[in-house]
Tab-separated table of C-alpha atoms and ligand atoms in Angstrom:
chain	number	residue	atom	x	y	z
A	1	UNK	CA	174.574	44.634	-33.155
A	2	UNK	CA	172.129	47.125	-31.749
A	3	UNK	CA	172.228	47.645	-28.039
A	4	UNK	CA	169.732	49.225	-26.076
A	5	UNK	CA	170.140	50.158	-22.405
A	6	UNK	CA	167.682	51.614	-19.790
A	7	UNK	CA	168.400	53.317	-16.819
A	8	UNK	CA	167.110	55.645	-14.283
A	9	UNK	CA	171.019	56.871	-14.735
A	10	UNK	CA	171.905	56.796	-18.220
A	11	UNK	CA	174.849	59.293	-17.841
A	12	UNK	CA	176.726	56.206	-15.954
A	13	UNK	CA	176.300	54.556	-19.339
A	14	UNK	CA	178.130	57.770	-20.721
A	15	UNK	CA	181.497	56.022	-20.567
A	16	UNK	CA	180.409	53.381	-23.119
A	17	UNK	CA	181.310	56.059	-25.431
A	18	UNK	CA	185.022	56.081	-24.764
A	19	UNK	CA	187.846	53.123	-25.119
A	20	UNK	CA	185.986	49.761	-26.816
A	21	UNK	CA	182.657	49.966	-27.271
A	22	UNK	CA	182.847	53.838	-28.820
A	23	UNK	CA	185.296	52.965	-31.541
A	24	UNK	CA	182.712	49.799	-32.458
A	25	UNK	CA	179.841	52.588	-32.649
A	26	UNK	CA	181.811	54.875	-34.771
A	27	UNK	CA	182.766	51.540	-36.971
A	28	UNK	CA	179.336	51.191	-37.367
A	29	UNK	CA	179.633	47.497	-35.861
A	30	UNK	CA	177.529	48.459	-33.047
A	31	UNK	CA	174.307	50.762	-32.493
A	32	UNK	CA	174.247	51.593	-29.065
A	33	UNK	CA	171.080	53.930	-28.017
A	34	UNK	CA	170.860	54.468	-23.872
A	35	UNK	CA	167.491	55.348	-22.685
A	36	UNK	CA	166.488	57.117	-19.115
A	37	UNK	CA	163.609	55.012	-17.811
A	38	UNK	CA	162.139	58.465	-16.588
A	39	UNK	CA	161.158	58.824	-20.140
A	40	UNK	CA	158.195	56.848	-19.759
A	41	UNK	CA	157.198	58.679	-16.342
A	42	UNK	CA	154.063	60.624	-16.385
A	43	UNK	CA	153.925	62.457	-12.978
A	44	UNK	CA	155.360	65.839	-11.676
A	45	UNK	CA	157.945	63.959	-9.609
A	46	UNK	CA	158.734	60.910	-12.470
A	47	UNK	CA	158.337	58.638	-9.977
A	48	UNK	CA	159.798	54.588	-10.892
A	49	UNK	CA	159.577	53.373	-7.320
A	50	UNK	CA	157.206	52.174	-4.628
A	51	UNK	CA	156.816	50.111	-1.435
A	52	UNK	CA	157.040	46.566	-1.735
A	53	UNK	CA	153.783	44.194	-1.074
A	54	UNK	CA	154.724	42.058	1.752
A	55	UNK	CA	156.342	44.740	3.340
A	56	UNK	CA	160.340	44.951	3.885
A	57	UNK	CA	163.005	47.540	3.758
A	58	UNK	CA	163.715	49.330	0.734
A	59	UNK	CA	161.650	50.148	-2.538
A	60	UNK	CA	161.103	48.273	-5.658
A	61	UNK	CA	160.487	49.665	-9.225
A	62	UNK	CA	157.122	49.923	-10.659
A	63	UNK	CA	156.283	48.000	-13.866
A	64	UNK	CA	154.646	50.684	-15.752
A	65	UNK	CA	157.862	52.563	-16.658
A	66	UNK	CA	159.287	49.657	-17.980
A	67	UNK	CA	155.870	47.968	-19.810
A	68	UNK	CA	156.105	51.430	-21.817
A	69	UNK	CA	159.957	51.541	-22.536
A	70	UNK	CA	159.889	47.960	-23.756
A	71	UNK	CA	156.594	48.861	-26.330
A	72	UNK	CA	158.175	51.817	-27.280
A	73	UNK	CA	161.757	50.317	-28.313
A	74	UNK	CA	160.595	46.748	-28.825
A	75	UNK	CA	162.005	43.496	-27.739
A	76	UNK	CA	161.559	41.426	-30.917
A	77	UNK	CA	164.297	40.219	-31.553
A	78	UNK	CA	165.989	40.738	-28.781
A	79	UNK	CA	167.843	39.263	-25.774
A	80	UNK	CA	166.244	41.064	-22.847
A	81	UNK	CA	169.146	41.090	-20.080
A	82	UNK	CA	168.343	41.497	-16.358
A	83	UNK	CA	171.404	42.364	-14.790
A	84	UNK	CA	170.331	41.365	-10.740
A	85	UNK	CA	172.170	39.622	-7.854
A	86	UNK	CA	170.151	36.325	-8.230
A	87	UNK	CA	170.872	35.865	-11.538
A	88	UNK	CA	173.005	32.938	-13.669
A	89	UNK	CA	176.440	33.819	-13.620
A	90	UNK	CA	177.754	35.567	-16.553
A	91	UNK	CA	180.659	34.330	-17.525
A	92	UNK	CA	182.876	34.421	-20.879
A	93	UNK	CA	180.530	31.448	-22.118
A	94	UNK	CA	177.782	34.104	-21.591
A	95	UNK	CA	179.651	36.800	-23.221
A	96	UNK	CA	180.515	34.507	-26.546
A	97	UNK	CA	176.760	33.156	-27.032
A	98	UNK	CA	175.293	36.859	-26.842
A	99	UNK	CA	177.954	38.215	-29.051
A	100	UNK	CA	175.705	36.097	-31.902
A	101	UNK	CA	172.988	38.148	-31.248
A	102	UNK	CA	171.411	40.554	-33.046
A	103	UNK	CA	170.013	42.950	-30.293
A	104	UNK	CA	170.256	43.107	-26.734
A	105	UNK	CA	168.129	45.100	-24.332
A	106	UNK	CA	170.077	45.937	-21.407
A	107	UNK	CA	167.225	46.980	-18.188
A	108	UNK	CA	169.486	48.112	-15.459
A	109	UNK	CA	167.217	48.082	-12.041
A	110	UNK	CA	167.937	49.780	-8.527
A	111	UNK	CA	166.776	49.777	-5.336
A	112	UNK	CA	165.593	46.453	-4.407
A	113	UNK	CA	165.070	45.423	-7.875
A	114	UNK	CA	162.114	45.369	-10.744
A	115	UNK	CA	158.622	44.359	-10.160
A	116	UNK	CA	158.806	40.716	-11.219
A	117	UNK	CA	155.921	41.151	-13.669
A	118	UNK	CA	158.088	43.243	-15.732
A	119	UNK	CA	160.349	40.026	-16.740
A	120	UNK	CA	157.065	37.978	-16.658
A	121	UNK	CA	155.200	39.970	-19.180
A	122	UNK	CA	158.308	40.342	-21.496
A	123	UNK	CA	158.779	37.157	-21.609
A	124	UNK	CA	155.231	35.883	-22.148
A	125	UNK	CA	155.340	38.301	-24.880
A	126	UNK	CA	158.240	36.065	-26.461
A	127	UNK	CA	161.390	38.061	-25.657
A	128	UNK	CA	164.338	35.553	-24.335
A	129	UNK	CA	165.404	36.910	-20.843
A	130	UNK	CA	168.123	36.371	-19.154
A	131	UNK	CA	168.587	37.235	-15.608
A	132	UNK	CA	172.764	37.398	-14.889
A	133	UNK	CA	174.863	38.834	-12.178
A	134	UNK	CA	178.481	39.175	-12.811
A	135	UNK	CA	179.389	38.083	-9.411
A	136	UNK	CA	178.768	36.850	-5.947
A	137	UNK	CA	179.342	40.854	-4.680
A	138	UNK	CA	175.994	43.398	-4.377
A	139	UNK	CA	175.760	46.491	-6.134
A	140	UNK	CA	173.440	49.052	-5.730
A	141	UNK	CA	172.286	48.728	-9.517
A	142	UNK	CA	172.611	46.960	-12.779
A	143	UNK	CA	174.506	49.690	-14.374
A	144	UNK	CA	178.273	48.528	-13.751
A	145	UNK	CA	176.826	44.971	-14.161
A	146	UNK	CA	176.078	46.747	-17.563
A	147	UNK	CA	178.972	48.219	-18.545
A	148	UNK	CA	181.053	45.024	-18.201
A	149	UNK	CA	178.935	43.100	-19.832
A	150	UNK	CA	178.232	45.706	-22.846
A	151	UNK	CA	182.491	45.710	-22.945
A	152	UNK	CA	183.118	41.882	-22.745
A	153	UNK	CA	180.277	41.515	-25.770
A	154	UNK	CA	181.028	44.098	-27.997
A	155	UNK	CA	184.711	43.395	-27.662
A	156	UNK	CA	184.060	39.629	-29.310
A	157	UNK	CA	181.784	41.123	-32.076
A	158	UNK	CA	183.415	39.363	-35.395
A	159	UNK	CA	185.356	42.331	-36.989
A	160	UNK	CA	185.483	44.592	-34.376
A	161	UNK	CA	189.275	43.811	-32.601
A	162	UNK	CA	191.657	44.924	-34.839
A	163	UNK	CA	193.671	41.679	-34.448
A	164	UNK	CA	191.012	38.927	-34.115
A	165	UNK	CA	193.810	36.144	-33.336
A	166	UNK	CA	194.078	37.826	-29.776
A	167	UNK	CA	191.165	37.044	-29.184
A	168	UNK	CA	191.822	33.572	-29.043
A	169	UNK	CA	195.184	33.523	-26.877
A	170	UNK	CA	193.235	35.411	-23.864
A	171	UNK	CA	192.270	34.274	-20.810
A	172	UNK	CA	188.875	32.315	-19.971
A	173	UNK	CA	189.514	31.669	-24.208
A	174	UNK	CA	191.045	28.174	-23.417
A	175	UNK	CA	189.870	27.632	-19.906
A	176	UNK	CA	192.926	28.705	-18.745
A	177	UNK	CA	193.916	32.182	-16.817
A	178	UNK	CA	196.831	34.645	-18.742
A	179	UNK	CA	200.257	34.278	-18.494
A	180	UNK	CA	202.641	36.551	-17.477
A	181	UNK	CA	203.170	39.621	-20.008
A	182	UNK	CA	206.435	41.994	-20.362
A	183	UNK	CA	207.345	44.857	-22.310
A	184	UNK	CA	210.718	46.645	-22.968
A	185	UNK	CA	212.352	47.781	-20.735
A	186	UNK	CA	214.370	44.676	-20.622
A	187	UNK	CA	215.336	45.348	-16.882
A	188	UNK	CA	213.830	47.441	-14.488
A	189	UNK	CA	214.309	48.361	-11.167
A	190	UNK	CA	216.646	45.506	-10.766
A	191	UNK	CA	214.049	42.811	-12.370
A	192	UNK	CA	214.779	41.361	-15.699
A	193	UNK	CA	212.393	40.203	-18.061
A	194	UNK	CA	212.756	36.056	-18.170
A	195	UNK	CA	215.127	34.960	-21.136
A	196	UNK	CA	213.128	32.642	-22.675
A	197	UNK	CA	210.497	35.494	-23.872
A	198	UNK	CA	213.238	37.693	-25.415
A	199	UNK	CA	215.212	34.597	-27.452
A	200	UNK	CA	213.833	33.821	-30.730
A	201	UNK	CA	212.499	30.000	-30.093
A	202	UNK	CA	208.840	30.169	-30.513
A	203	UNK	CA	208.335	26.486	-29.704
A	204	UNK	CA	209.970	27.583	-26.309
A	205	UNK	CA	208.146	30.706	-25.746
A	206	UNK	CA	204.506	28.751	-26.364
A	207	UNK	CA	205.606	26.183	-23.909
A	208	UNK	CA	206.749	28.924	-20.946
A	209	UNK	CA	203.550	30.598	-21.372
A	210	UNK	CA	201.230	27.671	-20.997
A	211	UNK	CA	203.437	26.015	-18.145
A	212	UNK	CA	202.893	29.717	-16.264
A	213	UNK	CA	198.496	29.707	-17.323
A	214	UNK	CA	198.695	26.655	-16.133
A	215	UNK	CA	200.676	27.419	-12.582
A	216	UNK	CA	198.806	30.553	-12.085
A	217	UNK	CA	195.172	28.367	-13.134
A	218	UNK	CA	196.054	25.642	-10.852
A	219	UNK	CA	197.247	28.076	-8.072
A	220	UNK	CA	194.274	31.202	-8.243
A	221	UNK	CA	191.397	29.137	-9.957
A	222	UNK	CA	191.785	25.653	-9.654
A	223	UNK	CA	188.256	25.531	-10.044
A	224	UNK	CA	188.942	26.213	-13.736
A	225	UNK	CA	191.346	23.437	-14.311
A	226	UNK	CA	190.589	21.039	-16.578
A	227	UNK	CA	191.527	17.688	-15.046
A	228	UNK	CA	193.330	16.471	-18.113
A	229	UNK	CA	195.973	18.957	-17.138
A	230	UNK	CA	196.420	17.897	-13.375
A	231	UNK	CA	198.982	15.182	-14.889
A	232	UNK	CA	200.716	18.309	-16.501
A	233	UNK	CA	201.534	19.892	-12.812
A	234	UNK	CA	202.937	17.025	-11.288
A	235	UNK	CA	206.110	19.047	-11.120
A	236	UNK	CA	204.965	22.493	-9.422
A	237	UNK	CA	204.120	23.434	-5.903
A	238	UNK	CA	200.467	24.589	-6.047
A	239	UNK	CA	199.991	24.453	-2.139
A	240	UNK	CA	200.821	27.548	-1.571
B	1	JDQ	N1	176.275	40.764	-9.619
B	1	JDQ	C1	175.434	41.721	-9.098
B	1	JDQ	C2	174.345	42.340	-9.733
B	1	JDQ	C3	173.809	43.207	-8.810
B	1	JDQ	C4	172.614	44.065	-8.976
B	1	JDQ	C5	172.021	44.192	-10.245
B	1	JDQ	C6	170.879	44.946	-10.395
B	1	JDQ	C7	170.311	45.578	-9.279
B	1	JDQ	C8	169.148	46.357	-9.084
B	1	JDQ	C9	169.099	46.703	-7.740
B	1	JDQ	N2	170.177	46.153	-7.110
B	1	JDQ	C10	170.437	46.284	-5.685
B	1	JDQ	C11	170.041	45.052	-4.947
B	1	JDQ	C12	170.778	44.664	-3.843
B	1	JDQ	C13	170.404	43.512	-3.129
B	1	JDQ	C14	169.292	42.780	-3.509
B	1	JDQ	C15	168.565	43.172	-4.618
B	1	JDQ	C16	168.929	44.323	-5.352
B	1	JDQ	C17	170.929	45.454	-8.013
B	1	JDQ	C18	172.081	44.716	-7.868
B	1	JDQ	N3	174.521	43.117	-7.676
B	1	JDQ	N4	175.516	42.215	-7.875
């Protein structure tokens, strides 16, 4: 998969290079080429911004820069990806379908946004965009909306995770949020780790660990719970 991401700050982009996505580069599973929008600036001061028609506080980013980046790199191909407050929520779904892609073009936008054109043009041009905001929060830009979405993709690429069968067992994966996990030391500070996990009865262990996805679900997210498990929780207190 080839990713390409544009930014007026690529060097927040910078930490792609460490943990996940840098070991997929250096696998050669994933091409990832950040670009500083100011590239495709032609005055002495590089200027991306200007006032907004209609008036209103703040600026908003002028089309030009980002008419030229897209020529220059090229959408064909690929999923152009807004990152913006208004957008459709990205959500492991998201993450799963784009991880079948090909390319991705990542435009990360400040101040009060892109000129709308820019997604207008690209898309009359035939690129599939896709405006998504990772959450009902503001930021000030797309780039963290960037980075977690570059890390949630690249981490489902086929072949990339070491151990591909985690992949399924994790939360979101079966609808349901993550159980519990522990690691040695068997006690600590005066709290043990619970029995079942450290016998040897599998059958057991599998059961624990969806009866506590399925307490935690029904308790933090019930908005995630599938109704054909509500019969399942009959026995635990999810009030409080
Ligand atoms: N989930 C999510 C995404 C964003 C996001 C993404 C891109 C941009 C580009 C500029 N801003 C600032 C902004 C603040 C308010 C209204 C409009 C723009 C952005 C915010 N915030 N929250």
């Amino acid at each position: 998969m080839r990713i390409d991401v544009l930014s007026i700050f690529p060097d927040y982009l910078r930490a792609l290079d460490l943990s996940l996505p840098g070991r997929a580069q250096r696998s050669g599973l994933l091409d990832l080429r950040v670009h500083d929008l100011r590239t495709w600036t032609h005055d002495r001061h590089r200027t991306v911004d200007d006032t907004p028609y209609g008036g209103g506080a703040g600026m908003v980013m002028k089309p030009e820069p980002w008419g030229e980046a897209f020529d220059e790199i090229g959408l064909e191909g690929a999923v152009l990806l807004v990152p913006t407050p208004s957008g459709e929520v990205f959500r492991q779904s998201t993450a799963r379908e784009l991880a079948g892609e090909e390319r991705l073009v990542i435009a990360c936008g400040r101040y009060e946004g892109i000129d709308a054109r820019v997604v207008e043009h690209a898309a009359a041009g035939g690129a599939r965009v896709r405006e998504v905001s990772i959450g009902d929060y503001v930021l000030n830009g797309g780039e963290v909306a960037a980075l977690a979405v570059v890390e949630a993709v690249v981490r489902l690429l086929p072949g990339f995770m070491g151990n591909p069968s985690s992949l399924v067992e994790e939360s979101h994966e079966d609808g349901l949020l993550e159980y519990p996990v522990y690691t040695k030391p068997p006690t600590w500070r005066g709290l043990d780790v619970p029995d079942v996990l450290r016998g040897g009865d599998h059958g057991a262990i599998e059961r624990w660990r969806r009866e506590r996805a399925l307490e935690r679900t029904a308790r933090r997210r019930p908005d995630l719970l599938p109704v054909s498990q509500l019969a399942a929780l009959g026995e635990y207190d999810v009030a409080t």
